[in-house]
Amino acid sequence: MNSPNSPAPSGRLSSIMQEDRLFPPSAEFSKRARIQSMEDYRRIYADAMEHPEKFWDNLAKLLPWTTPYTRVLDWQPPCASWFVGGRTNASAACLDQHVAAGRGDKRAMVWVGEPIGERRELTYRELLAEVCMCAGGLVKLGIKAGDVVSIYMPMTPELVIAMLACARIGAVHSVIFGGFSSEAIADRNEDAQAVAVITADGGWRRGSQLPLKKNVDDALVRSPSVKHVIVLKRTGQPVSMTPGRDIWWHDLVADMPDSMAPVAMDSEAPLFILYTSGSTGKPKGIEHTTAGYLLWAKTTAEWVFDLRDDDLFWCTADCGWITGHSYVTYGPLAAGTSILIYEGAPNAPNEGRFWDIVEQEKPTIFYTAPTAIRSFMKWGMSHIENRDLSSLRLLGTVGEGINPEAWIWYHEVIGGKRCPIVDTWWQTETGGIMMSPLPGATPTKPGSCTMPLPGVVPEIVDSEGNPVDTGEGGWLVMKQPWPGMLRGIWGDQERYRETYWSKVPGKYLAGDNARQDADGYYWIMGRIDDVLNVAGHRLSTIEIESALVSHPCVAEAAAVGRPHDVKGEAVAVFVTLRSGEAGEVLKETLRKHVRHQIGALAVPDDIHFASVLPKTRSGKIMRRLLRDIAAGRETVGDTTTLEDYTVLAKLRDDE
Ligand code: WTA
């Protein structure tokens, strides 16, 4: 991680970013919010801190238990068991309990297909019926509690139905993002020993058809554990069906009853596995269990999105990543909220699609990723100007740090200056949001995820585990277990201990750098592995990138270090443009701009203009690959999570 010239790794970082703007929630928003003031927040936080078990006990009572738990927490670091001895079912919490409470006719889901005009609505009662039919089909195939089922589907209602159907029978789902290749499917099937794959003939993406079934067929050559393939007819494209193995979804559910009792699962029974890439090596199957995860997803959704009965919640994430698990599916549905799902690309058929959907469907809450926001900025105002976005009352972001420039744009253009923004920091591993403003309480600062949620006890330490000073950057750790935490890496408990619990003994190492300012606000500074080390100063990627993005010509920026004889590392940046002409003049302008914004130390040595940046399917810039390009090295290591495989070639061509 460190270049030869760098000082001993202390984990400490210098911060060079200054952001003083403060946006308190409006009195009107606060008045109607669940948590209405910082005093309320502090009281709840203190409650959770002083009596954590009592705190979680009170909230957990709201889940539908078939057998009550006997203990709230059994903590044998790094292994946590929450709600010990209890039995419940995640699909019952998301569906049956609402129907039983008389809310069966409430809209559970509004779905908008990518092809114009395709739309479906499902009430809670209808969603429950569909889940029961699918669950019945899985049972008919012999799938039972504890079996792993891979799901490789487009963002259709059936994707959510498949997840909940697995949960209903106690099968463990492993959702594989529909943009992944057959190798990625095969690796995940093998690691998890999946017994079945639920897929579709194809999926729509920007008007073309993804060959989902074909990819599954190719993967299954290497997946001997898979005995059944269930195929949803979505696009109608031709596919080959292997007799005895493959069955159409509609045939499977055709004669299934629309009710079926949920299987009572132990609190700690695995609910799902979700694979996420490590910085090196093979993807890790992050394991989440039933009750603690569900409680975390639900409670954090209620707190952070301030959910109300009349909300329509649009989280734009795909269920192929954790945000789609926690804030498309389990969190909002367990809270009884109506969700909005859109199947396709934000620029299909044109760059105004999201705003057409807002105008037509009138969501009240919109939750997306900074990478999407930067695209909207780049696409320009003409796609937004004439749309009515007044239904929105709350905006959120997740997945990366949001550059202050993009935050302000989001606030003004999408939020009409009236919607609070919740910048939510969390990870696949944490199961749900860990740090975020509470929209009715927390005054926000652009670029800061503000403060920990109740029950979350963060600390920033150096590599010896000592707390760093206020304003200084260091490693972000968690000092206490929380209900939504991962329980392990599937099949590799040693890697779990090693990755998350060994470097700072007894504490959960998130793998991110952060600092806390004098007001107690947290600022995420990027991944530990991405730190730049310039002349002995450890700098964060996000600060340099935010300085660049604040220039009107710049759409996106990625900063990486490359070896430098004198300075240890030189600053290399990759920039995509909104406007202006790539060339020496602009390079000089950008250098001056960075010097002016954050100082001489961070001035880029190399500026590369790029047409695209390499990103993961969830929109995170893969700085690891850019480091290789900046240093003129061949790319080694895993590139299977790249969203667009042609990007690396393009980048080398851009040089
Ligand atoms: C980054 C996504 C800054 C961070 C839910 C984290 C963020 C990783 C933020 C997890 C944020 C996520 N500000 N950085 N608000 N949210 N990250 O597992 O580096 O896909 O460790 O989970 O994304 O990514 P993952």
PDB file of N, CA and C in Angstrom, residues 7-60:
ATOM      1  N   PRO A   7       6.612   7.526   4.910  1.00  0.00           N
ATOM      2  CA  PRO A   7       6.935   7.284   6.307  1.00  0.00           C
ATOM      3  C   PRO A   7       6.185   6.065   6.834  1.00  0.00           C
ATOM      4  N   ALA A   8       6.506   5.668   8.056  1.00  0.00           N
ATOM      5  CA  ALA A   8       5.832   4.520   8.656  1.00  0.00           C
ATOM      6  C   ALA A   8       4.323   4.711   8.576  1.00  0.00           C
ATOM      7  N   PRO A   9       3.592   3.632   8.267  1.00  0.00           N
ATOM      8  CA  PRO A   9       2.155   3.792   8.080  1.00  0.00           C
ATOM      9  C   PRO A   9       1.445   4.075   9.396  1.00  0.00           C
ATOM     10  N   SER A  10       1.046   5.298   9.571  1.00  0.00           N
ATOM     11  CA  SER A  10       0.373   5.623  10.822  1.00  0.00           C
ATOM     12  C   SER A  10      -1.131   5.603  10.651  1.00  0.00           C
ATOM     13  N   GLY A  11      -1.570   5.531   9.378  1.00  0.00           N
ATOM     14  CA  GLY A  11      -3.007   5.572   9.133  1.00  0.00           C
ATOM     15  C   GLY A  11      -3.591   6.969   9.196  1.00  0.00           C
ATOM     16  N   ARG A  12      -2.812   7.939   9.640  1.00  0.00           N
ATOM     17  CA  ARG A  12      -3.356   9.299   9.780  1.00  0.00           C
ATOM     18  C   ARG A  12      -3.303  10.051   8.456  1.00  0.00           C
ATOM     19  N   LEU A  13      -4.293  10.882   8.202  1.00  0.00           N
ATOM     20  CA  LEU A  13      -4.334  11.647   6.952  1.00  0.00           C
ATOM     21  C   LEU A  13      -4.455  13.131   7.239  1.00  0.00           C
ATOM     22  N   SER A  14      -3.891  13.916   6.296  1.00  0.00           N
ATOM     23  CA  SER A  14      -4.093  15.358   6.403  1.00  0.00           C
ATOM     24  C   SER A  14      -5.383  15.707   5.672  1.00  0.00           C
ATOM     25  N   SER A  15      -6.147  16.594   6.254  1.00  0.00           N
ATOM     26  CA  SER A  15      -7.349  17.053   5.567  1.00  0.00           C
ATOM     27  C   SER A  15      -7.102  18.435   5.005  1.00  0.00           C
ATOM     28  N   ILE A  16      -7.536  18.637   3.747  1.00  0.00           N
ATOM     29  CA  ILE A  16      -7.270  19.917   3.109  1.00  0.00           C
ATOM     30  C   ILE A  16      -8.557  20.550   2.619  1.00  0.00           C
ATOM     31  N   MET A  17      -9.657  19.925   2.998  1.00  0.00           N
ATOM     32  CA  MET A  17     -10.924  20.425   2.478  1.00  0.00           C
ATOM     33  C   MET A  17     -11.636  21.265   3.532  1.00  0.00           C
ATOM     34  N   GLN A  18     -12.215  22.344   3.093  1.00  0.00           N
ATOM     35  CA  GLN A  18     -12.927  23.228   4.001  1.00  0.00           C
ATOM     36  C   GLN A  18     -14.334  23.420   3.456  1.00  0.00           C
ATOM     37  N   GLU A  19     -15.333  23.075   4.208  1.00  0.00           N
ATOM     38  CA  GLU A  19     -16.712  23.247   3.724  1.00  0.00           C
ATOM     39  C   GLU A  19     -17.523  23.801   4.890  1.00  0.00           C
ATOM     40  N   ASP A  20     -17.937  25.047   4.756  1.00  0.00           N
ATOM     41  CA  ASP A  20     -18.572  25.714   5.896  1.00  0.00           C
ATOM     42  C   ASP A  20     -20.079  25.881   5.765  1.00  0.00           C
ATOM     43  N   ARG A  21     -20.628  25.508   4.611  1.00  0.00           N
ATOM     44  CA  ARG A  21     -22.055  25.755   4.428  1.00  0.00           C
ATOM     45  C   ARG A  21     -22.882  24.820   5.306  1.00  0.00           C
ATOM     46  N   LEU A  22     -23.934  25.337   5.880  1.00  0.00           N
ATOM     47  CA  LEU A  22     -24.781  24.553   6.773  1.00  0.00           C
ATOM     48  C   LEU A  22     -26.239  24.710   6.338  1.00  0.00           C
ATOM     49  N   PHE A  23     -26.935  23.584   6.196  1.00  0.00           N
ATOM     50  CA  PHE A  23     -28.329  23.615   5.745  1.00  0.00           C
ATOM     51  C   PHE A  23     -29.239  22.964   6.786  1.00  0.00           C
ATOM     52  N   PRO A  24     -29.817  23.760   7.666  1.00  0.00           N
ATOM     53  CA  PRO A  24     -30.737  23.174   8.648  1.00  0.00           C
ATOM     54  C   PRO A  24     -32.051  22.767   7.986  1.00  0.00           C
ATOM     55  N   PRO A  25     -32.744  21.748   8.514  1.00  0.00           N
ATOM     56  CA  PRO A  25     -34.043  21.389   7.936  1.00  0.00           C
ATOM     57  C   PRO A  25     -35.039  22.533   8.135  1.00  0.00           C
ATOM     58  N   SER A  26     -35.988  22.637   7.234  1.00  0.00           N
ATOM     59  CA  SER A  26     -36.975  23.708   7.397  1.00  0.00           C
ATOM     60  C   SER A  26     -37.885  23.375   8.579  1.00  0.00           C
ATOM     61  N   ALA A  27     -38.430  24.416   9.184  1.00  0.00           N
ATOM     62  CA  ALA A  27     -39.327  24.207  10.327  1.00  0.00           C
ATOM     63  C   ALA A  27     -40.503  23.348   9.893  1.00  0.00           C
ATOM     64  N   GLU A  28     -40.936  23.561   8.660  1.00  0.00           N
ATOM     65  CA  GLU A  28     -42.083  22.823   8.157  1.00  0.00           C
ATOM     66  C   GLU A  28     -41.791  21.322   8.074  1.00  0.00           C
ATOM     67  N   PHE A  29     -40.576  20.987   7.574  1.00  0.00           N
ATOM     68  CA  PHE A  29     -40.210  19.570   7.486  1.00  0.00           C
ATOM     69  C   PHE A  29     -40.106  18.978   8.892  1.00  0.00           C
ATOM     70  N   SER A  30     -39.413  19.694   9.761  1.00  0.00           N
ATOM     71  CA  SER A  30     -39.178  19.172  11.115  1.00  0.00           C
ATOM     72  C   SER A  30     -40.486  18.910  11.856  1.00  0.00           C
ATOM     73  N   LYS A  31     -41.409  19.805  11.683  1.00  0.00           N
ATOM     74  CA  LYS A  31     -42.669  19.731  12.410  1.00  0.00           C
ATOM     75  C   LYS A  31     -43.389  18.396  12.172  1.00  0.00           C
ATOM     76  N   ARG A  32     -43.242  17.862  10.952  1.00  0.00           N
ATOM     77  CA  ARG A  32     -43.960  16.620  10.618  1.00  0.00           C
ATOM     78  C   ARG A  32     -43.081  15.378  10.719  1.00  0.00           C
ATOM     79  N   ALA A  33     -41.810  15.570  11.085  1.00  0.00           N
ATOM     80  CA  ALA A  33     -40.868  14.452  11.010  1.00  0.00           C
ATOM     81  C   ALA A  33     -40.986  13.519  12.211  1.00  0.00           C
ATOM     82  N   ARG A  34     -40.481  12.305  12.036  1.00  0.00           N
ATOM     83  CA  ARG A  34     -40.451  11.339  13.142  1.00  0.00           C
ATOM     84  C   ARG A  34     -39.504  11.810  14.242  1.00  0.00           C
ATOM     85  N   ILE A  35     -38.326  12.305  13.824  1.00  0.00           N
ATOM     86  CA  ILE A  35     -37.360  12.821  14.796  1.00  0.00           C
ATOM     87  C   ILE A  35     -37.171  14.290  14.444  1.00  0.00           C
ATOM     88  N   GLN A  36     -37.561  15.171  15.366  1.00  0.00           N
ATOM     89  CA  GLN A  36     -37.790  16.558  14.976  1.00  0.00           C
ATOM     90  C   GLN A  36     -36.688  17.537  15.347  1.00  0.00           C
ATOM     91  N   SER A  37     -35.724  17.095  16.139  1.00  0.00           N
ATOM     92  CA  SER A  37     -34.702  18.057  16.564  1.00  0.00           C
ATOM     93  C   SER A  37     -33.432  17.322  16.953  1.00  0.00           C
ATOM     94  N   MET A  38     -32.352  18.067  17.062  1.00  0.00           N
ATOM     95  CA  MET A  38     -31.096  17.475  17.506  1.00  0.00           C
ATOM     96  C   MET A  38     -31.212  17.001  18.949  1.00  0.00           C
ATOM     97  N   GLU A  39     -32.047  17.640  19.734  1.00  0.00           N
ATOM     98  CA  GLU A  39     -32.245  17.185  21.124  1.00  0.00           C
ATOM     99  C   GLU A  39     -32.852  15.782  21.114  1.00  0.00           C
ATOM    100  N   ASP A  40     -33.861  15.599  20.253  1.00  0.00           N
ATOM    101  CA  ASP A  40     -34.465  14.265  20.138  1.00  0.00           C
ATOM    102  C   ASP A  40     -33.421  13.237  19.713  1.00  0.00           C
ATOM    103  N   TYR A  41     -32.653  13.608  18.685  1.00  0.00           N
ATOM    104  CA  TYR A  41     -31.618  12.683  18.209  1.00  0.00           C
ATOM    105  C   TYR A  41     -30.658  12.330  19.338  1.00  0.00           C
ATOM    106  N   ARG A  42     -30.189  13.337  20.052  1.00  0.00           N
ATOM    107  CA  ARG A  42     -29.201  13.083  21.114  1.00  0.00           C
ATOM    108  C   ARG A  42     -29.787  12.206  22.215  1.00  0.00           C
ATOM    109  N   ARG A  43     -31.050  12.419  22.508  1.00  0.00           N
ATOM    110  CA  ARG A  43     -31.696  11.608  23.544  1.00  0.00           C
ATOM    111  C   ARG A  43     -31.778  10.141  23.099  1.00  0.00           C
ATOM    112  N   ILE A  44     -32.211   9.924  21.862  1.00  0.00           N
ATOM    113  CA  ILE A  44     -32.331   8.542  21.374  1.00  0.00           C
ATOM    114  C   ILE A  44     -30.951   7.892  21.287  1.00  0.00           C
ATOM    115  N   TYR A  45     -29.982   8.672  20.810  1.00  0.00           N
ATOM    116  CA  TYR A  45     -28.623   8.140  20.687  1.00  0.00           C
ATOM    117  C   TYR A  45     -28.091   7.726  22.061  1.00  0.00           C
ATOM    118  N   ALA A  46     -28.302   8.586  23.051  1.00  0.00           N
ATOM    119  CA  ALA A  46     -27.808   8.299  24.402  1.00  0.00           C
ATOM    120  C   ALA A  46     -28.503   7.063  24.973  1.00  0.00           C
ATOM    121  N   ASP A  47     -29.773   6.947  24.707  1.00  0.00           N
ATOM    122  CA  ASP A  47     -30.536   5.782  25.132  1.00  0.00           C
ATOM    123  C   ASP A  47     -29.926   4.487  24.609  1.00  0.00           C
ATOM    124  N   ALA A  48     -29.642   4.485  23.299  1.00  0.00           N
ATOM    125  CA  ALA A  48     -29.081   3.293  22.661  1.00  0.00           C
ATOM    126  C   ALA A  48     -27.684   3.008  23.193  1.00  0.00           C
ATOM    127  N   MET A  49     -26.969   4.057  23.531  1.00  0.00           N
ATOM    128  CA  MET A  49     -25.589   3.922  24.015  1.00  0.00           C
ATOM    129  C   MET A  49     -25.582   3.342  25.429  1.00  0.00           C
ATOM    130  N   GLU A  50     -26.494   3.846  26.259  1.00  0.00           N
ATOM    131  CA  GLU A  50     -26.469   3.448  27.669  1.00  0.00           C
ATOM    132  C   GLU A  50     -27.103   2.077  27.902  1.00  0.00           C
ATOM    133  N   HIS A  51     -28.172   1.798  27.190  1.00  0.00           N
ATOM    134  CA  HIS A  51     -28.863   0.514  27.415  1.00  0.00           C
ATOM    135  C   HIS A  51     -29.127  -0.146  26.070  1.00  0.00           C
ATOM    136  N   PRO A  52     -28.071  -0.575  25.382  1.00  0.00           N
ATOM    137  CA  PRO A  52     -28.287  -1.082  24.017  1.00  0.00           C
ATOM    138  C   PRO A  52     -29.279  -2.249  23.951  1.00  0.00           C
ATOM    139  N   GLU A  53     -29.204  -3.156  24.900  1.00  0.00           N
ATOM    140  CA  GLU A  53     -30.063  -4.337  24.775  1.00  0.00           C
ATOM    141  C   GLU A  53     -31.530  -3.968  24.974  1.00  0.00           C
ATOM    142  N   LYS A  54     -31.759  -3.093  25.914  1.00  0.00           N
ATOM    143  CA  LYS A  54     -33.142  -2.654  26.154  1.00  0.00           C
ATOM    144  C   LYS A  54     -33.663  -1.880  24.929  1.00  0.00           C
ATOM    145  N   PHE A  55     -32.769  -1.049  24.393  1.00  0.00           N
ATOM    146  CA  PHE A  55     -33.127  -0.245  23.226  1.00  0.00           C
ATOM    147  C   PHE A  55     -33.569  -1.141  22.066  1.00  0.00           C
ATOM    148  N   TRP A  56     -32.738  -2.160  21.753  1.00  0.00           N
ATOM    149  CA  TRP A  56     -33.066  -3.026  20.615  1.00  0.00           C
ATOM    150  C   TRP A  56     -34.221  -3.964  20.937  1.00  0.00           C
ATOM    151  N   ASP A  57     -34.328  -4.329  22.183  1.00  0.00           N
ATOM    152  CA  ASP A  57     -35.457  -5.159  22.602  1.00  0.00           C
ATOM    153  C   ASP A  57     -36.778  -4.443  22.293  1.00  0.00           C
ATOM    154  N   ASN A  58     -36.850  -3.191  22.653  1.00  0.00           N
ATOM    155  CA  ASN A  58     -38.078  -2.427  22.414  1.00  0.00           C
ATOM    156  C   ASN A  58     -38.445  -2.361  20.939  1.00  0.00           C
ATOM    157  N   LEU A  59     -37.430  -2.165  20.090  1.00  0.00           N
ATOM    158  CA  LEU A  59     -37.712  -2.073  18.655  1.00  0.00           C
ATOM    159  C   LEU A  59     -38.024  -3.441  18.059  1.00  0.00           C
ATOM    160  N   ALA A  60     -37.315  -4.474  18.534  1.00  0.00           N
ATOM    161  CA  ALA A  60     -37.483  -5.817  17.958  1.00  0.00           C
ATOM    162  C   ALA A  60     -38.858  -6.386  18.269  1.00  0.00           C
TER     163      ALA A  60
END
